Amino acid sequence: ARPGVFLNGAVVYGSQGSIIHERTVSGDVVVDVLRHLQDKLAAGSCSVVQCRGDDHFVPHMESTWAMHLHRDYEDPMPKSLGGVEAVISSFAAAENEGPKAKRGRPAEPHLLHVVASAQDLDSIRESLESLCAGRVRMARSLPTCLTLLNLQCSKADGLLPALKEVGADPSETMAFGDAENDIEMLQEVAIGVAMGNAMPKVKQSVVWLCAANSADPPGVARVLHALLASRRSAKPSAAEGVV
């Protein structure tokens, strides 16, 4: 097994294949988000995906959006939780029945994905930012996906224990990214590179830019080639930040 950072930094596996670092989203947030989006969920105009390790769960499978990440981005096939009310009850009942019930409470997810059309997600995000203020952080990982994370969670947060596991340091690390949830990681490492297809906010957060991986040759390959070439000559300067 090799160390790896998954679920936007919420889960980090060590060299023995076990979890060495994790962050979760409170069950209270799960309940509030589902209650807040209950009408939209019933209408099938969005879905909420709970991610716990390799397991993904949705309130029900009927919505087109429930399968969006699996169908279009090859995320794990989600499993049904039996409806919005069943999910709310499983968390809320334990909260109301004291410490003994809490021990049987469902495991808190590592993160939540709210998936919907890009237009709908703009308004959903605004309302959720008010609802969940001070309890989670949010990142737009795709035009159709808003990710809710533990306040301390980011790819940078997950990268640090992974690097420690292999005896490396951010000062000798390069990272590539194209989405809002990559920004902290790109700023944490020695060389953070925004892909050519990156969101504007990502490009504005770093010095280095490269072509998209759809280019020929791919952007990552160009950067690695330039890095190897630079080791044979002078180090690249910030002014040379486009590859």
CSV table of C-alpha atoms in Angstrom, one decimal:
chain,number,residue,atom,x,y,z
A,1,ALA,CA,0.0,0.0,0.0
A,2,ARG,CA,1.1,3.6,-0.7
A,3,PRO,CA,0.2,6.7,1.3
A,4,GLY,CA,-2.6,8.7,-0.3
A,5,VAL,CA,-4.8,11.7,0.2
A,6,PHE,CA,-8.5,11.2,-0.6
A,7,LEU,CA,-11.9,13.0,-0.4
A,8,ASN,CA,-10.4,16.5,-0.5
A,9,GLY,CA,-8.0,15.8,2.3
A,10,ALA,CA,-10.6,14.3,4.7
A,11,VAL,CA,-9.0,10.9,4.6
A,12,VAL,CA,-5.3,10.0,4.5
A,13,TYR,CA,-4.0,6.4,4.2
A,14,GLY,CA,-0.6,5.5,5.4
A,15,SER,CA,2.0,3.0,4.0
A,16,GLN,CA,0.3,0.1,5.8
A,17,GLY,CA,-3.1,0.8,4.2
A,18,SER,CA,-4.7,2.2,7.4
A,19,ILE,CA,-6.2,5.6,8.0
A,20,ILE,CA,-3.6,7.9,9.6
A,21,HIS,CA,-5.6,11.1,9.4
A,22,GLU,CA,-9.3,12.0,9.0
A,23,ARG,CA,-11.8,14.8,9.3
A,24,THR,CA,-15.6,14.5,9.4
A,25,VAL,CA,-18.7,16.6,9.0
A,26,SER,CA,-21.0,16.7,12.0
A,27,GLY,CA,-24.2,14.8,11.9
A,28,ASP,CA,-26.0,18.0,13.0
A,29,VAL,CA,-24.9,19.6,9.7
A,30,VAL,CA,-26.1,16.6,7.7
A,31,VAL,CA,-29.6,16.9,9.3
A,32,ASP,CA,-29.7,20.7,8.8
A,33,VAL,CA,-28.7,20.4,5.1
A,34,LEU,CA,-31.2,17.7,4.4
A,35,ARG,CA,-34.0,19.6,6.1
A,36,HIS,CA,-33.1,22.8,4.3
A,37,LEU,CA,-33.0,21.0,0.8
A,38,GLN,CA,-35.9,18.7,1.5
A,39,ASP,CA,-38.2,20.3,-1.1
A,40,LYS,CA,-35.5,20.3,-3.8
A,41,LEU,CA,-34.6,16.7,-3.0
A,42,ALA,CA,-38.3,15.7,-3.3
A,43,ALA,CA,-38.5,17.4,-6.6
A,44,GLY,CA,-35.3,15.7,-7.9
A,45,SER,CA,-33.6,19.0,-8.6
A,46,CYS,CA,-30.6,18.2,-6.4
A,47,SER,CA,-29.1,15.4,-4.4
A,48,VAL,CA,-26.9,15.2,-1.3
A,49,VAL,CA,-24.1,12.6,-1.3
A,50,GLN,CA,-22.6,11.5,2.0
A,51,CYS,CA,-19.0,10.2,1.5
A,52,ARG,CA,-17.5,7.9,4.1
A,53,GLY,CA,-14.2,6.4,2.8
A,54,ASP,CA,-15.0,4.5,-0.4
A,55,ASP,CA,-18.7,4.4,0.5
A,56,HIS,CA,-21.1,6.9,-1.0
A,57,PHE,CA,-24.7,7.3,0.2
A,58,VAL,CA,-27.7,9.3,-1.1
A,59,PRO,CA,-31.1,9.7,0.5
A,60,HIS,CA,-32.7,7.8,-2.4
A,61,MET,CA,-31.7,6.7,-5.9
A,62,GLU,CA,-34.7,8.1,-7.9
A,63,SER,CA,-33.1,11.5,-8.5
A,64,THR,CA,-31.0,11.9,-11.7
A,65,TRP,CA,-28.6,13.9,-9.6
A,66,ALA,CA,-28.0,11.0,-7.2
A,67,MET,CA,-26.1,9.2,-9.9
A,68,HIS,CA,-24.4,12.2,-11.4
A,69,LEU,CA,-20.9,11.8,-9.8
A,70,HIS,CA,-20.8,8.1,-10.5
A,71,ARG,CA,-22.1,8.3,-14.0
A,72,ASP,CA,-20.1,11.3,-15.2
A,73,TYR,CA,-17.0,11.3,-13.0
A,74,GLU,CA,-16.6,7.6,-12.1
A,75,ASP,CA,-17.1,8.1,-8.4
A,76,PRO,CA,-18.2,5.0,-6.4
A,77,MET,CA,-21.8,3.8,-7.0
A,78,PRO,CA,-23.9,5.4,-4.3
A,79,LYS,CA,-26.1,3.4,-2.0
A,80,SER,CA,-29.6,4.4,-0.9
A,81,LEU,CA,-30.3,5.4,2.7
A,82,GLY,CA,-34.0,4.9,2.4
A,83,GLY,CA,-35.2,8.5,2.0
A,84,VAL,CA,-34.6,11.9,3.5
A,85,GLU,CA,-36.6,11.3,6.6
A,86,ALA,CA,-34.8,8.0,7.4
A,87,VAL,CA,-31.4,9.8,7.3
A,88,ILE,CA,-32.7,12.7,9.4
A,89,SER,CA,-34.2,10.3,12.0
A,90,SER,CA,-31.0,8.2,12.2
A,91,PHE,CA,-29.0,11.3,13.3
A,92,ALA,CA,-31.6,13.3,15.1
A,93,ALA,CA,-32.9,10.4,17.2
A,94,ALA,CA,-29.5,9.7,18.6
A,95,GLU,CA,-29.0,13.4,19.4
A,96,ASN,CA,-32.2,13.6,21.3
A,97,GLU,CA,-31.8,10.3,23.3
A,98,GLY,CA,-28.6,10.9,25.1
A,99,PRO,CA,-25.1,9.4,25.2
A,100,LYS,CA,-26.2,5.8,24.9
A,101,ALA,CA,-28.0,6.5,21.7
A,102,LYS,CA,-25.1,8.5,20.3
A,103,ARG,CA,-22.9,5.4,20.5
A,104,GLY,CA,-25.2,3.8,17.9
A,105,ARG,CA,-25.4,6.9,15.8
A,106,PRO,CA,-24.5,6.6,12.1
A,107,ALA,CA,-20.8,7.3,11.4
A,108,GLU,CA,-20.4,10.9,10.4
A,109,PRO,CA,-19.4,11.4,6.8
A,110,HIS,CA,-16.0,12.6,5.8
A,111,LEU,CA,-17.7,15.1,3.5
A,112,LEU,CA,-21.0,16.1,1.8
A,113,HIS,CA,-21.5,16.8,-1.9
A,114,VAL,CA,-24.5,18.8,-2.9
A,115,VAL,CA,-25.0,18.2,-6.6
A,116,ALA,CA,-27.4,20.2,-8.9
A,117,SER,CA,-27.3,22.2,-12.0
A,118,ALA,CA,-24.7,25.0,-12.0
A,119,GLN,CA,-27.4,27.6,-12.0
A,120,ASP,CA,-29.3,26.0,-9.1
A,121,LEU,CA,-26.1,25.5,-7.1
A,122,ASP,CA,-25.3,29.2,-7.1
A,123,SER,CA,-28.5,29.9,-5.1
A,124,ILE,CA,-28.1,26.7,-3.0
A,125,ARG,CA,-24.6,27.8,-2.0
A,126,GLU,CA,-25.7,31.2,-0.8
A,127,SER,CA,-28.4,29.7,1.4
A,128,LEU,CA,-26.2,27.0,2.8
A,129,GLU,CA,-23.4,29.4,3.6
A,130,SER,CA,-25.8,31.2,5.9
A,131,LEU,CA,-27.2,28.0,7.4
A,132,CYS,CA,-23.9,26.4,8.1
A,133,ALA,CA,-21.8,29.4,8.9
A,134,GLY,CA,-18.9,28.6,11.3
A,135,ARG,CA,-19.6,24.8,11.1
A,136,VAL,CA,-18.2,23.8,7.7
A,137,ARG,CA,-16.2,25.2,4.8
A,138,MET,CA,-17.4,25.0,1.2
A,139,ALA,CA,-15.6,24.5,-2.0
A,140,ARG,CA,-16.9,24.3,-5.6
A,141,SER,CA,-15.1,21.2,-6.9
A,142,LEU,CA,-17.2,21.1,-10.1
A,143,PRO,CA,-19.7,23.4,-11.7
A,144,THR,CA,-22.4,20.9,-10.6
A,145,CYS,CA,-20.9,20.0,-7.2
A,146,LEU,CA,-20.6,21.9,-4.0
A,147,THR,CA,-18.5,20.2,-1.3
A,148,LEU,CA,-19.1,20.7,2.4
A,149,LEU,CA,-16.0,19.9,4.6
A,150,ASN,CA,-14.9,20.0,8.2
A,151,LEU,CA,-13.6,23.5,9.0
A,152,GLN,CA,-10.1,22.2,9.3
A,153,CYS,CA,-10.2,20.0,6.2
A,154,SER,CA,-8.4,20.8,2.9
A,155,LYS,CA,-6.1,19.0,0.5
A,156,ALA,CA,-3.3,20.9,2.2
A,157,ASP,CA,-4.4,19.6,5.6
A,158,GLY,CA,-4.4,16.0,4.2
A,159,LEU,CA,-1.1,16.4,2.3
A,160,LEU,CA,1.0,17.2,5.4
A,161,PRO,CA,0.5,13.8,7.1
A,162,ALA,CA,1.0,12.0,3.8
A,163,LEU,CA,4.3,13.8,3.2
A,164,LYS,CA,5.4,13.1,6.7
A,165,GLU,CA,4.6,9.4,6.1
A,166,VAL,CA,7.1,9.3,3.2
A,167,GLY,CA,9.7,11.5,4.9
A,168,ALA,CA,9.1,14.5,2.6
A,169,ASP,CA,8.2,18.2,3.1
A,170,PRO,CA,6.0,20.8,1.4
A,171,SER,CA,9.2,22.8,0.6
A,172,GLU,CA,10.2,20.0,-1.8
A,173,THR,CA,6.8,19.3,-3.3
A,174,MET,CA,5.0,20.2,-6.5
A,175,ALA,CA,1.2,20.1,-6.9
A,176,PHE,CA,-1.2,20.6,-9.7
A,177,GLY,CA,-4.9,21.7,-9.4
A,178,ASP,CA,-7.8,23.1,-11.3
A,179,ALA,CA,-10.6,23.6,-8.8
A,180,GLU,CA,-11.5,25.7,-5.8
A,181,ASN,CA,-10.7,22.8,-3.4
A,182,ASP,CA,-7.1,22.7,-4.7
A,183,ILE,CA,-6.1,26.3,-3.7
A,184,GLU,CA,-4.8,25.6,-0.2
A,185,MET,CA,-2.7,22.7,-1.4
A,186,LEU,CA,-1.3,24.8,-4.3
A,187,GLN,CA,-0.3,27.5,-1.8
A,188,GLU,CA,1.2,25.1,0.7
A,189,VAL,CA,3.8,23.5,-1.6
A,190,ALA,CA,7.0,24.9,-3.1
A,191,ILE,CA,5.6,24.9,-6.6
A,192,GLY,CA,1.8,25.1,-7.1
A,193,VAL,CA,0.7,24.9,-10.7
A,194,ALA,CA,-2.8,25.8,-12.0
A,195,MET,CA,-4.0,23.8,-15.0
A,196,GLY,CA,-5.0,25.6,-18.2
A,197,ASN,CA,-8.6,24.6,-17.5
A,198,ALA,CA,-8.6,25.8,-13.9
A,199,MET,CA,-11.2,28.0,-12.4
A,200,PRO,CA,-10.2,31.8,-12.5
A,201,LYS,CA,-10.0,31.8,-8.7
A,202,VAL,CA,-7.4,29.0,-8.8
A,203,LYS,CA,-5.3,30.7,-11.5
A,204,GLN,CA,-5.3,33.9,-9.5
A,205,SER,CA,-4.0,32.1,-6.4
A,206,VAL,CA,-0.7,30.8,-7.8
A,207,VAL,CA,2.3,32.0,-9.8
A,208,TRP,CA,2.7,29.0,-12.1
A,209,LEU,CA,0.3,28.1,-14.9
A,210,CYS,CA,0.4,25.2,-17.4
A,211,ALA,CA,-1.6,23.9,-20.3
A,212,ALA,CA,-4.6,21.6,-19.7
A,213,ASN,CA,-3.9,17.9,-19.8
A,214,SER,CA,-6.0,17.8,-23.0
A,215,ALA,CA,-3.2,19.6,-24.7
A,216,ASP,CA,-0.5,17.9,-26.7
A,217,PRO,CA,1.8,17.4,-24.9
A,218,PRO,CA,-0.3,17.4,-21.7
A,219,GLY,CA,0.3,20.3,-19.3
A,220,VAL,CA,1.6,18.1,-16.4
A,221,ALA,CA,4.1,16.5,-18.8
A,222,ARG,CA,5.3,19.9,-19.9
A,223,VAL,CA,5.9,21.1,-16.4
A,224,LEU,CA,7.8,17.9,-15.4
A,225,HIS,CA,10.0,18.2,-18.5
A,226,ALA,CA,10.7,21.9,-17.6
A,227,LEU,CA,11.5,21.0,-14.0
A,228,LEU,CA,14.0,18.3,-15.1
A,229,ALA,CA,15.5,20.7,-17.6
A,230,SER,CA,15.8,23.4,-14.9
A,231,ARG,CA,17.7,21.1,-12.6
A,232,ARG,CA,20.4,21.0,-15.3
A,233,SER,CA,20.6,24.7,-15.3
A,234,ALA,CA,19.4,27.6,-13.2
A,235,LYS,CA,16.2,27.3,-11.1
A,236,PRO,CA,13.1,28.7,-12.7
A,237,SER,CA,12.0,32.2,-11.6
A,238,ALA,CA,8.5,33.4,-10.8
A,239,ALA,CA,8.6,35.5,-13.9
A,240,GLU,CA,8.8,32.4,-16.0
A,241,GLY,CA,5.6,31.1,-14.5
A,242,VAL,CA,3.8,29.9,-17.7
A,243,VAL,CA,4.5,26.4,-19.2
